[in-house]
Short mmCIF file of C-alpha atoms in Angstrom, two decimals:
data_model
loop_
_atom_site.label_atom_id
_atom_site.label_comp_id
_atom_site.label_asym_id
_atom_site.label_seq_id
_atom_site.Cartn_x
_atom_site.Cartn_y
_atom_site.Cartn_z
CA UNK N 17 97.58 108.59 122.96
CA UNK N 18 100.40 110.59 121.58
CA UNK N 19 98.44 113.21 118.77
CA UNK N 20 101.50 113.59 117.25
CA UNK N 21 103.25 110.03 116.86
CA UNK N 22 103.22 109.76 113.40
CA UNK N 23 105.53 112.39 112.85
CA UNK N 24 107.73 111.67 115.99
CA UNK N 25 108.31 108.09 115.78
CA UNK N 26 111.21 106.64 113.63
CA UNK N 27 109.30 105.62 109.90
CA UNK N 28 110.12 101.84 109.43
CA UNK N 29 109.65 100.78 112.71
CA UNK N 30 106.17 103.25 112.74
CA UNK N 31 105.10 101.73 109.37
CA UNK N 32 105.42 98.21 110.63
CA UNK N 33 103.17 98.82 113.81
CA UNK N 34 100.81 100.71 111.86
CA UNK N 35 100.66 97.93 109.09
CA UNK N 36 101.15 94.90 111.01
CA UNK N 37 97.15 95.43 112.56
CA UNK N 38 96.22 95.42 109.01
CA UNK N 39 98.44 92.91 107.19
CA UNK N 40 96.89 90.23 109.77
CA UNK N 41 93.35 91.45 109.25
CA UNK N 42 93.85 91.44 105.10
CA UNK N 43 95.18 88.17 105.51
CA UNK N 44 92.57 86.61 107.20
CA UNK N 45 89.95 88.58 105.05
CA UNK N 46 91.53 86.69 102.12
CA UNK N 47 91.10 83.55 104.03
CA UNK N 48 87.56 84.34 104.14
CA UNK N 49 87.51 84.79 100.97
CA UNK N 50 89.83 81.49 99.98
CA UNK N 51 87.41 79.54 102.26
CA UNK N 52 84.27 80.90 101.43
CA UNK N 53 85.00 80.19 97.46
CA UNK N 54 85.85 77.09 98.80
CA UNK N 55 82.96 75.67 100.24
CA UNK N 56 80.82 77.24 97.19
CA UNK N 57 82.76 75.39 95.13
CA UNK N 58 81.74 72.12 96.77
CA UNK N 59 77.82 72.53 95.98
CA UNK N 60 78.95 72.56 92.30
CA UNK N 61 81.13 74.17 89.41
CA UNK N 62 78.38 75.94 88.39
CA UNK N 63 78.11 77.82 92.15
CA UNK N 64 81.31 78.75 91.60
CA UNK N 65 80.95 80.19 88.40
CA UNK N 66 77.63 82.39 89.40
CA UNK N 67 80.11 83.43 92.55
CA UNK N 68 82.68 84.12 89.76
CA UNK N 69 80.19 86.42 87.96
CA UNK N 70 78.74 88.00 90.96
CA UNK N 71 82.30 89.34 91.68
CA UNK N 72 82.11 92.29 89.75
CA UNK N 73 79.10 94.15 91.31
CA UNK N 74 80.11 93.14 94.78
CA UNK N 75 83.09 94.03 94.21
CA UNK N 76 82.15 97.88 93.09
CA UNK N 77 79.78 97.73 96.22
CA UNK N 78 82.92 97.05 97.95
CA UNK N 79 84.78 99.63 95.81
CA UNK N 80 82.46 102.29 96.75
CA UNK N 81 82.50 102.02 100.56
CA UNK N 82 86.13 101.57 100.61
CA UNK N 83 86.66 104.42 98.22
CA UNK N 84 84.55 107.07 100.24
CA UNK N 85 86.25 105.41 103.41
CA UNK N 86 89.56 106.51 101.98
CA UNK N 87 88.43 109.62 101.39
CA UNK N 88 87.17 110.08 104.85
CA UNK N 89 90.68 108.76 106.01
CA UNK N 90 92.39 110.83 104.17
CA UNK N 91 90.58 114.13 104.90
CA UNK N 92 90.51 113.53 109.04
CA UNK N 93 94.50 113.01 108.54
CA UNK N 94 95.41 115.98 107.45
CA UNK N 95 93.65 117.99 109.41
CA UNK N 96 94.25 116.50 112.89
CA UNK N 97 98.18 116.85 110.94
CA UNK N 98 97.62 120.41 110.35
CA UNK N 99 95.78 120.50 114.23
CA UNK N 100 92.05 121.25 112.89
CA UNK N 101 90.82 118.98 115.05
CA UNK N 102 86.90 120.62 114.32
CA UNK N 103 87.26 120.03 110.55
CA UNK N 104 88.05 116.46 110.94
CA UNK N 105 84.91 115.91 113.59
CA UNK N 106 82.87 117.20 111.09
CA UNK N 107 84.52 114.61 108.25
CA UNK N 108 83.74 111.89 110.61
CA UNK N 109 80.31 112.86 111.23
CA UNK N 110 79.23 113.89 107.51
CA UNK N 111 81.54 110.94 106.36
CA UNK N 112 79.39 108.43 107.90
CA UNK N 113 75.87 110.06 106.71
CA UNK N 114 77.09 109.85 103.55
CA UNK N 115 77.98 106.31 103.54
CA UNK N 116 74.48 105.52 104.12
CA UNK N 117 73.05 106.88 101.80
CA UNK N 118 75.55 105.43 99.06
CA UNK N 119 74.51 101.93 100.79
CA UNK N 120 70.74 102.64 100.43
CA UNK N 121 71.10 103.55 96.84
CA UNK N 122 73.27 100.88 95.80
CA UNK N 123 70.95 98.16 97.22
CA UNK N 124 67.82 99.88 95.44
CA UNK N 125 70.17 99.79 92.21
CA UNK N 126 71.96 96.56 92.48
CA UNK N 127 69.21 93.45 93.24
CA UNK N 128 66.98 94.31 90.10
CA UNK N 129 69.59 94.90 87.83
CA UNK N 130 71.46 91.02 89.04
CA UNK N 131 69.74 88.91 86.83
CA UNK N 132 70.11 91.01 83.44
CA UNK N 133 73.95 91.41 84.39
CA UNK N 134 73.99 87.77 85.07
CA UNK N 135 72.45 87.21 81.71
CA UNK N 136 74.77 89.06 80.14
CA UNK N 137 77.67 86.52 80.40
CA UNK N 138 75.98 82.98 80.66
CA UNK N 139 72.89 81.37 79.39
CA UNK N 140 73.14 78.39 82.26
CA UNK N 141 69.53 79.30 83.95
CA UNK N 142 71.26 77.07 86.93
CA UNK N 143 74.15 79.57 87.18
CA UNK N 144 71.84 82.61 86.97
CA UNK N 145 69.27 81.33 89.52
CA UNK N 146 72.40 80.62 91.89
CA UNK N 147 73.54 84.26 91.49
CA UNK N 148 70.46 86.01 92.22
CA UNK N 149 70.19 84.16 95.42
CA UNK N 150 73.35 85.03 96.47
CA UNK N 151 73.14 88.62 94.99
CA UNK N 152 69.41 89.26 96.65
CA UNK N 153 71.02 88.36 99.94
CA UNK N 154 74.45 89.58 99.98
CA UNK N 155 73.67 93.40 98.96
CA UNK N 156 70.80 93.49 101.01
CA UNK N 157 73.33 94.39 103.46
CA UNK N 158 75.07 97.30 101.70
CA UNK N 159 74.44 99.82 104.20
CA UNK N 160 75.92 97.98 107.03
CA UNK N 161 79.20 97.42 104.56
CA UNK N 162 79.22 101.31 104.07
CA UNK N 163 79.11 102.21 107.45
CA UNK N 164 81.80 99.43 108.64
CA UNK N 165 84.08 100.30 106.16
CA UNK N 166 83.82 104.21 107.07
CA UNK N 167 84.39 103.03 110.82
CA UNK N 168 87.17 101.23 109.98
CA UNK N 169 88.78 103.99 108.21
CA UNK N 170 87.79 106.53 111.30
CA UNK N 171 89.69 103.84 113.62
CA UNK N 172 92.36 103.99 111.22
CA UNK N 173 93.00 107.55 111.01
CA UNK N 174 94.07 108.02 114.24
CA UNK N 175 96.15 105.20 114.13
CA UNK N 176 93.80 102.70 116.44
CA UNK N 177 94.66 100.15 113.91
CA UNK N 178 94.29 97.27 116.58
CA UNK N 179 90.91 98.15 116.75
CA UNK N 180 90.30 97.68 113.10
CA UNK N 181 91.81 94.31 113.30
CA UNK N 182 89.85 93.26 116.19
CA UNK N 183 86.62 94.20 114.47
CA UNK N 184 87.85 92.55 110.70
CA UNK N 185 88.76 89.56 112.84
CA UNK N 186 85.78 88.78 114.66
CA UNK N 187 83.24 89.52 111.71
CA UNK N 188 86.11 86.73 109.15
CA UNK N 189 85.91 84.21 111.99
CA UNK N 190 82.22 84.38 112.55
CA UNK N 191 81.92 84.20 108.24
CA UNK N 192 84.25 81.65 108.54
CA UNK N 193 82.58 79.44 111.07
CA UNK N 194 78.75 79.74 109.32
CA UNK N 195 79.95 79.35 105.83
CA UNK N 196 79.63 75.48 106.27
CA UNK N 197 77.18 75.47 108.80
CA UNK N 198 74.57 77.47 107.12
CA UNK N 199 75.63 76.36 103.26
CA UNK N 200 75.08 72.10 104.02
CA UNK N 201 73.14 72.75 107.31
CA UNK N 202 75.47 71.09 110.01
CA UNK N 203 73.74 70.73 113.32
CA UNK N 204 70.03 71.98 113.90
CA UNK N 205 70.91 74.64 110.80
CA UNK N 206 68.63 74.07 107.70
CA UNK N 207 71.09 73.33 104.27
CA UNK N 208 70.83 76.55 102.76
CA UNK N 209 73.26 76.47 99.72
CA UNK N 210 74.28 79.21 97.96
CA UNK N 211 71.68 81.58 100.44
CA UNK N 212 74.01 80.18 102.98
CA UNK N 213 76.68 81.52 102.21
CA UNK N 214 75.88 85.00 101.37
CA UNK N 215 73.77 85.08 104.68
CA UNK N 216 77.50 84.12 106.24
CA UNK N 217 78.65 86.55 104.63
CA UNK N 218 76.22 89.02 106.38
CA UNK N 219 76.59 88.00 109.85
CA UNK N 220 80.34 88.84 109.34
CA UNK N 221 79.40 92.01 108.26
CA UNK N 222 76.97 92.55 111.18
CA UNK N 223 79.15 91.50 113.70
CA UNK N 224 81.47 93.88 112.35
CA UNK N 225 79.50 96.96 112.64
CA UNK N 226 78.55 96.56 116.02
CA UNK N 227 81.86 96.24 117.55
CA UNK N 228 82.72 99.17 116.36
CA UNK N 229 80.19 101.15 116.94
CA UNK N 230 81.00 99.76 121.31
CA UNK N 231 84.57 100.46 120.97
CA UNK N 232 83.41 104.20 119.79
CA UNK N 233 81.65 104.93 122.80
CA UNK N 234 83.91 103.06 124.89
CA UNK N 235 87.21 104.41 123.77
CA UNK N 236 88.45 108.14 124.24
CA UNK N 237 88.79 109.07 120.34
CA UNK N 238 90.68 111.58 119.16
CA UNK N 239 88.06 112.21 116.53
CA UNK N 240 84.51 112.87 117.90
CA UNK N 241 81.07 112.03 116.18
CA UNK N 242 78.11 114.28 116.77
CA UNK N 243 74.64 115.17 115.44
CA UNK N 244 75.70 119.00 115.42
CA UNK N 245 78.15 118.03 113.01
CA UNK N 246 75.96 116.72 110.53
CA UNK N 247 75.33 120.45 108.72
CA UNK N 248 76.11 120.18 105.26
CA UNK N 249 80.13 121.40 104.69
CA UNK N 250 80.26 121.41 101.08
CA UNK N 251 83.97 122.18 100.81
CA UNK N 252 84.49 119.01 103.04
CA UNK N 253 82.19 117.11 101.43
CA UNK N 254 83.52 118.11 98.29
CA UNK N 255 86.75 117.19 99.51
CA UNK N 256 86.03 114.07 100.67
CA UNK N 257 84.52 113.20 97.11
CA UNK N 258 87.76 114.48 95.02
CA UNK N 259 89.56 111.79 97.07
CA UNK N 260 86.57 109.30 97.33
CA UNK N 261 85.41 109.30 93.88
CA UNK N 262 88.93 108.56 92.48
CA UNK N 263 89.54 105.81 95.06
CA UNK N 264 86.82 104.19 94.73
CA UNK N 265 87.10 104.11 90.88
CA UNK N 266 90.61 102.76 91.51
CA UNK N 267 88.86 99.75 93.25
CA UNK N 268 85.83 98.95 91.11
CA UNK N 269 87.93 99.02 87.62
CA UNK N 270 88.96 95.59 88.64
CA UNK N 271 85.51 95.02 88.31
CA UNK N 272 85.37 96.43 84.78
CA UNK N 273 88.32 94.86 83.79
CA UNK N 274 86.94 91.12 84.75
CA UNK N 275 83.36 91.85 83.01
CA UNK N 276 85.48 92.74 79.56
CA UNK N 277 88.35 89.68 80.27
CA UNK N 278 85.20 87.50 80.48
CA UNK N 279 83.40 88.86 77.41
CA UNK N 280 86.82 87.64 75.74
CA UNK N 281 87.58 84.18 77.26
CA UNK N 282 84.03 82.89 77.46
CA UNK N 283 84.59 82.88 73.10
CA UNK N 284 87.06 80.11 73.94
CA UNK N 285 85.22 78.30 77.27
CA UNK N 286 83.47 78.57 80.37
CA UNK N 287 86.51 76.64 81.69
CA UNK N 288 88.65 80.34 81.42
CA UNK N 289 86.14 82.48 82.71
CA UNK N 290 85.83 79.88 85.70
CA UNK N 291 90.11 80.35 85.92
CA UNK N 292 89.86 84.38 85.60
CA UNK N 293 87.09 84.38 88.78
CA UNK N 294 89.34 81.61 90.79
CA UNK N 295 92.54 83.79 89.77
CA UNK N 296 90.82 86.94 91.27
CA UNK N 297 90.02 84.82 94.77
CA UNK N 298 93.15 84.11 94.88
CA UNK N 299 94.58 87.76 94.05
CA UNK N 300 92.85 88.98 96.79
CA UNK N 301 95.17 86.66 98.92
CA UNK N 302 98.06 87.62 97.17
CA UNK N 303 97.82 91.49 97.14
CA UNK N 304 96.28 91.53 100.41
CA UNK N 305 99.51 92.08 102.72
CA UNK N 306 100.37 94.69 100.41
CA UNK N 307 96.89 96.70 100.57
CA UNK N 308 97.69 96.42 104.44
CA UNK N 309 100.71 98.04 104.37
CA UNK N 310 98.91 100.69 101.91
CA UNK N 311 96.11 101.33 104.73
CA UNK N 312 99.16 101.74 107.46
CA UNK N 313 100.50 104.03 105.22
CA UNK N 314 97.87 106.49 104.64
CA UNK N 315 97.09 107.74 107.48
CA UNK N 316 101.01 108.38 108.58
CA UNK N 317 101.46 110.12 104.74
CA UNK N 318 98.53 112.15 105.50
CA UNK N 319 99.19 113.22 108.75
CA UNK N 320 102.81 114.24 108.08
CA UNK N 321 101.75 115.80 104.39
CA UNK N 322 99.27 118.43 106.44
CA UNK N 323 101.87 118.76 109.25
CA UNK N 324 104.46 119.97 106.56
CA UNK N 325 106.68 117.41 106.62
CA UNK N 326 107.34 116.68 103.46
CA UNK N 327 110.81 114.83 103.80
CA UNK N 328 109.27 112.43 105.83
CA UNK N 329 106.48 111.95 103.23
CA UNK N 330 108.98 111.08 100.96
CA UNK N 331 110.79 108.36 103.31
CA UNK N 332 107.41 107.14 103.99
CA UNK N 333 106.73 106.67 100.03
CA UNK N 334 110.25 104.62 99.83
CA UNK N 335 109.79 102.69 103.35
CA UNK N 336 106.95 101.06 101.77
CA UNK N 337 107.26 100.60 98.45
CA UNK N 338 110.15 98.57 99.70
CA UNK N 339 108.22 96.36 102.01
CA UNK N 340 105.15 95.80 98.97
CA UNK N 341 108.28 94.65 96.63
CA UNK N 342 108.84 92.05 99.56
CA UNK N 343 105.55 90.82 99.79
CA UNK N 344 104.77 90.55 96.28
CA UNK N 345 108.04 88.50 95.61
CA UNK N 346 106.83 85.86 98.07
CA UNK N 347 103.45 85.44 96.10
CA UNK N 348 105.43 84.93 92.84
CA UNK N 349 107.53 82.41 94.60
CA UNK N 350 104.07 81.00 95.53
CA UNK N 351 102.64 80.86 92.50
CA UNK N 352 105.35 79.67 90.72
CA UNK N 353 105.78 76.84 93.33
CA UNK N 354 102.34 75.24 93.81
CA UNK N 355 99.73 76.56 91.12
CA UNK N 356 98.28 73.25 91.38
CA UNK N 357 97.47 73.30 94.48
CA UNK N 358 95.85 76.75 94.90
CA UNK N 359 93.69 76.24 91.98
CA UNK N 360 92.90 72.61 93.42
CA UNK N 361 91.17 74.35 96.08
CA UNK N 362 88.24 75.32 93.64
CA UNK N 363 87.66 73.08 91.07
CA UNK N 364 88.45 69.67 90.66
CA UNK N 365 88.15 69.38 86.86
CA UNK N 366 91.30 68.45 84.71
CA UNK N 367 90.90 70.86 81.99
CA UNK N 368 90.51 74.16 84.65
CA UNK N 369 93.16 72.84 86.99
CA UNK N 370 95.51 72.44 83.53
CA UNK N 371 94.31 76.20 82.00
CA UNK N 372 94.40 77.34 85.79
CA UNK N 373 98.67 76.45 86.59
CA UNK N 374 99.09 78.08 83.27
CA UNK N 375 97.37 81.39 84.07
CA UNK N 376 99.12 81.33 87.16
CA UNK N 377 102.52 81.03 86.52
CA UNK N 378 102.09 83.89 83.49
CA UNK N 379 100.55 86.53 85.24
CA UNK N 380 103.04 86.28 88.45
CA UNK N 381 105.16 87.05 85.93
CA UNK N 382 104.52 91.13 86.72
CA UNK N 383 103.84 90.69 90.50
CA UNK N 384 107.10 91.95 91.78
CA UNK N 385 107.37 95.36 89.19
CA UNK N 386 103.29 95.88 90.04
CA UNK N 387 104.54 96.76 93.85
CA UNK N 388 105.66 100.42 92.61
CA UNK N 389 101.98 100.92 91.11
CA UNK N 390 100.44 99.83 94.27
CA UNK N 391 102.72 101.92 96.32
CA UNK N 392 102.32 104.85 93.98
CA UNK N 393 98.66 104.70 94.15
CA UNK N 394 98.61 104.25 97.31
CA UNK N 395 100.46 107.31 98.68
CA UNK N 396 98.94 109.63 96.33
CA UNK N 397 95.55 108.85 97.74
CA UNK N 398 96.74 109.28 101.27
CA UNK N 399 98.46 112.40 100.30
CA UNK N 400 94.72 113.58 99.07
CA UNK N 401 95.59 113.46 95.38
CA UNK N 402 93.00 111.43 93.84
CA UNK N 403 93.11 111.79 90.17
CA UNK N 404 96.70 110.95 89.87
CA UNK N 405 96.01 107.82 91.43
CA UNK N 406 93.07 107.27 89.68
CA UNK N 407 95.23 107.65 86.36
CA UNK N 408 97.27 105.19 87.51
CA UNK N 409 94.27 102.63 88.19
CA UNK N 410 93.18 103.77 84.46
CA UNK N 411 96.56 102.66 83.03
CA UNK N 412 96.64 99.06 84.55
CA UNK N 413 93.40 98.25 84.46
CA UNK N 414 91.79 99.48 80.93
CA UNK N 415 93.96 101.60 78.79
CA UNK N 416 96.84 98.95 78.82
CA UNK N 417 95.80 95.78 80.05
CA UNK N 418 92.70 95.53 77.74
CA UNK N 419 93.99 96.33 74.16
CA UNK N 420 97.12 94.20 75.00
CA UNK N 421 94.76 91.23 75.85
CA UNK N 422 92.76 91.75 72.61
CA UNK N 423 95.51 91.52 70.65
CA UNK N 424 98.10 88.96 72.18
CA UNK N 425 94.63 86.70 72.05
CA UNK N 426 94.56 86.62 68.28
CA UNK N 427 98.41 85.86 68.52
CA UNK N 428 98.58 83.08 71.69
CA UNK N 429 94.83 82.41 71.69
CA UNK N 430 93.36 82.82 75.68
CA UNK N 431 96.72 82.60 76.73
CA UNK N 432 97.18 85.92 75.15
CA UNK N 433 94.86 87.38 78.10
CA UNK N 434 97.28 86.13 80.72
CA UNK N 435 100.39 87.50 79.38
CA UNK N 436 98.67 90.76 79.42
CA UNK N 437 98.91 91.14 82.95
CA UNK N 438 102.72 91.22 83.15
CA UNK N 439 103.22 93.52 80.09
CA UNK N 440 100.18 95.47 82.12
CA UNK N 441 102.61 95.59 84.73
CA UNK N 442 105.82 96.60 83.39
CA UNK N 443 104.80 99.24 81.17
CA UNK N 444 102.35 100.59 84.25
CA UNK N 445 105.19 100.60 86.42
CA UNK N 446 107.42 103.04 84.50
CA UNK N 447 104.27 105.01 84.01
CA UNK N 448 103.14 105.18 87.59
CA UNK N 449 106.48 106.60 88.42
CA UNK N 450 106.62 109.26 86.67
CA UNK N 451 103.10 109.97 87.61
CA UNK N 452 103.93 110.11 91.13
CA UNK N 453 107.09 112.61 90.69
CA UNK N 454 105.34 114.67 88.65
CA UNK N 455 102.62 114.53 91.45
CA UNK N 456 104.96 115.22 94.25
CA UNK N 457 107.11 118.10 92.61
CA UNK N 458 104.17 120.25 92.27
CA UNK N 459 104.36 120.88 96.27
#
């Protein structure tokens, strides 16, 4: 492998072949995710609505191993950019440690504190019961999501993207596969329910881990893993955090944002906080291609930002903030074309499918302008800037979106808390922007 291909190659056609791995692997995550929801829904409504409220805190589970993983990413970019290949070894190595120990902690947190969180937002002891069972499973495993996650952004800091794919794919299909095996008990399985699917879930997750860990010691990496490298650095470490911390705030305000959009619409219904969790499934499809492009990017931004190539950085920026624009304008045209159909994959009830193609066609509303957040957000990360991207997760996901719903629900009633989103959007855009040039100017 070429060390220095991402600042060689041409920058579309580079993006594309670092993306493309990704785009396919987000895309069949979200399928996962579509299909898991899926068969959930299928044991009952009030499955999917414990799933819906379990979403937060496995999301910011999520959000923290992704977050760190970025940082990691981010810090073993520039350096093999700037040709310190030692200093990103050591990343690697103390990167991963580190992971553990957030996964450790956050299963020792997250199980006891389930059922009071749950409690919080229902008083259905069916839909609490159904989310601890899930929960007690599902974050049992949060080491083994820390340390896949901080694989997968090793892999993808070199640019061994196929590799990531590979491993995202295998551990989706398996999930895939057992989610209806292990949930009604096909075959010689026993019908485990909800348990099933978080133990699904798990096997993915598993399955995951291992192949990367094989393909480490079977490939030649460029980035090298070692006990001796496991001394404390605490200017990397602290580096690693400054870019971690942010990003992985970025990811878990969704989570946040969701707890307080629930505390609103569950005044009106259950029905609307059931739409908000389906909505958020189906986000994850939608914005998926885009965060693919985003993880292509990063690692090409990064490596050309510590090489000193800053006009490329900034043809990199445009390159994709172009290609998210794309993407997003095909999931408006989606939305727009068959909300009745994507929220008929969750719930059969008349009332939810009726609130649900409502919801949907307001909020795709701000799809399209949202790409320059993303974009923004994302290149600021890769370019080892986390608060700046961290102010621009602040914006869309609390300081805007949340007064705006508060008040355009007094006006519209729950329909107010939709058309947040898009004014969320357009006002976060401009914002995001000028965050970004600001950012960029100071180099």
């Amino acid at each position: 492998m070429d060390k220095d291909f991402m600042k060689k190659q041409p920058v579309f056609p580079l993006i594309m072949s670092m993306s493309l791995p990704m785009v396919i692997s987000m895309l069949v995550n979200s399928l996962y995710n579509i299909i898991d929801s899926f068969f959930v829904a299928k044991i009952s409504d009030e499955a999917m609505t414990a799933l819906s409220l379990v979403f937060p805190v496995q999301n910011f589970i999520n959000a923290v191993a992704i977050g760190f993983g970025i940082g990691i990413n981010a810090v073993i970019a520039i350096h093999l950019g700037a040709g310190e290949g030692g200093k990103a070894d050591k990343a690697a190595s103390q990167g991963l440690l580190l992971s553990a120990v957030h996964g450790v902690l956050l299963t020792a947190v997250c199980i006891p504190l389930m059922p009071v969180f749950l409690g919080m937002f229902t008083d259905a002891e069916n839909v609490i019961e159904l989310g601890v069972q899930y929960s007690g499973i599902a974050f049992s495993f949060a080491p083994v999501i820390m340390l896949g996650i901080s694989f997968e952004k090793i892999f993808q800091s070199v640019g061994m993207m196929k590799v990531t794919m590979m491993s995202m794919l295998c551990g989706c299909i398996t999930n895939i596969i057992l989610d209806p095996v292990l949930i009604f008990g096909l075959g010689p399985f026993p019908q485990l329910g909800m348990r099933g699917a978080a133990v699904a879930t798990a096997a993915g997750q598993v399955l995951t881990l291992i192949i990367y860990i094989v393909v480490y010691f079977v490939k030649n990496m460029p980035v090298k893993i070692s006990v001796r490298e496991l001394r404390p650095d605490g200017k990397l470490m602290g580096r690693m955090y400054s870019i971690g911390i942010p990003a992985a705030l970025n990811l878990a305000l969704p989570s946040l944002l969701i707890s307080a959009l629930n505390g609103i619409l569950s005044v009106y219904s259950q029905s609307y906080v059931l739409v908000l969790g389906i909505y958020y499934k189906l986000q994850t499809f939608l914005y998926l291609p885009a965060n693919g492009v985003i993880q292509g990017m990063r690692p090409v931004i990064g490596f050309n930002y510590g090489a000193g190539e800053f006009g490329r950085v900034k043809k990199i920026y445009s390159t994709v903030l172009g290609m998210c624009a794309v993407i997003m304008t095909v999931g408006t045209v989606i939305c727009l074309a068959i909300p009745s159909q994507l929220m008929g994959l969750f719930t059969e009830n008349p009332e939810t499918l009726l609130i649900g193609q409502r919801a949907l066609r307001i909020i795709s509303a701000g799809f399209i302008v949202s790409a320059v957040s993303v974009a923004a957000s994302g290149a600021l990360e890769g370019l080892g800037k986390g608060m700046p991207s961290l102010l621009i997760s602040l914006l869309r996901y609390i300081v805007i979106i949340l007064p705006c719903a508060f008040v355009l629900c007094k006006v519209w009633g729950a329909d107010g808390v939709w058309w947040a989103f898009p004014v969320t959007e357009v006002i976060g855009a401009a914002l995001s922007a000028v965050i970004y040039r600001k950012a960029v100017r100071t180099e």
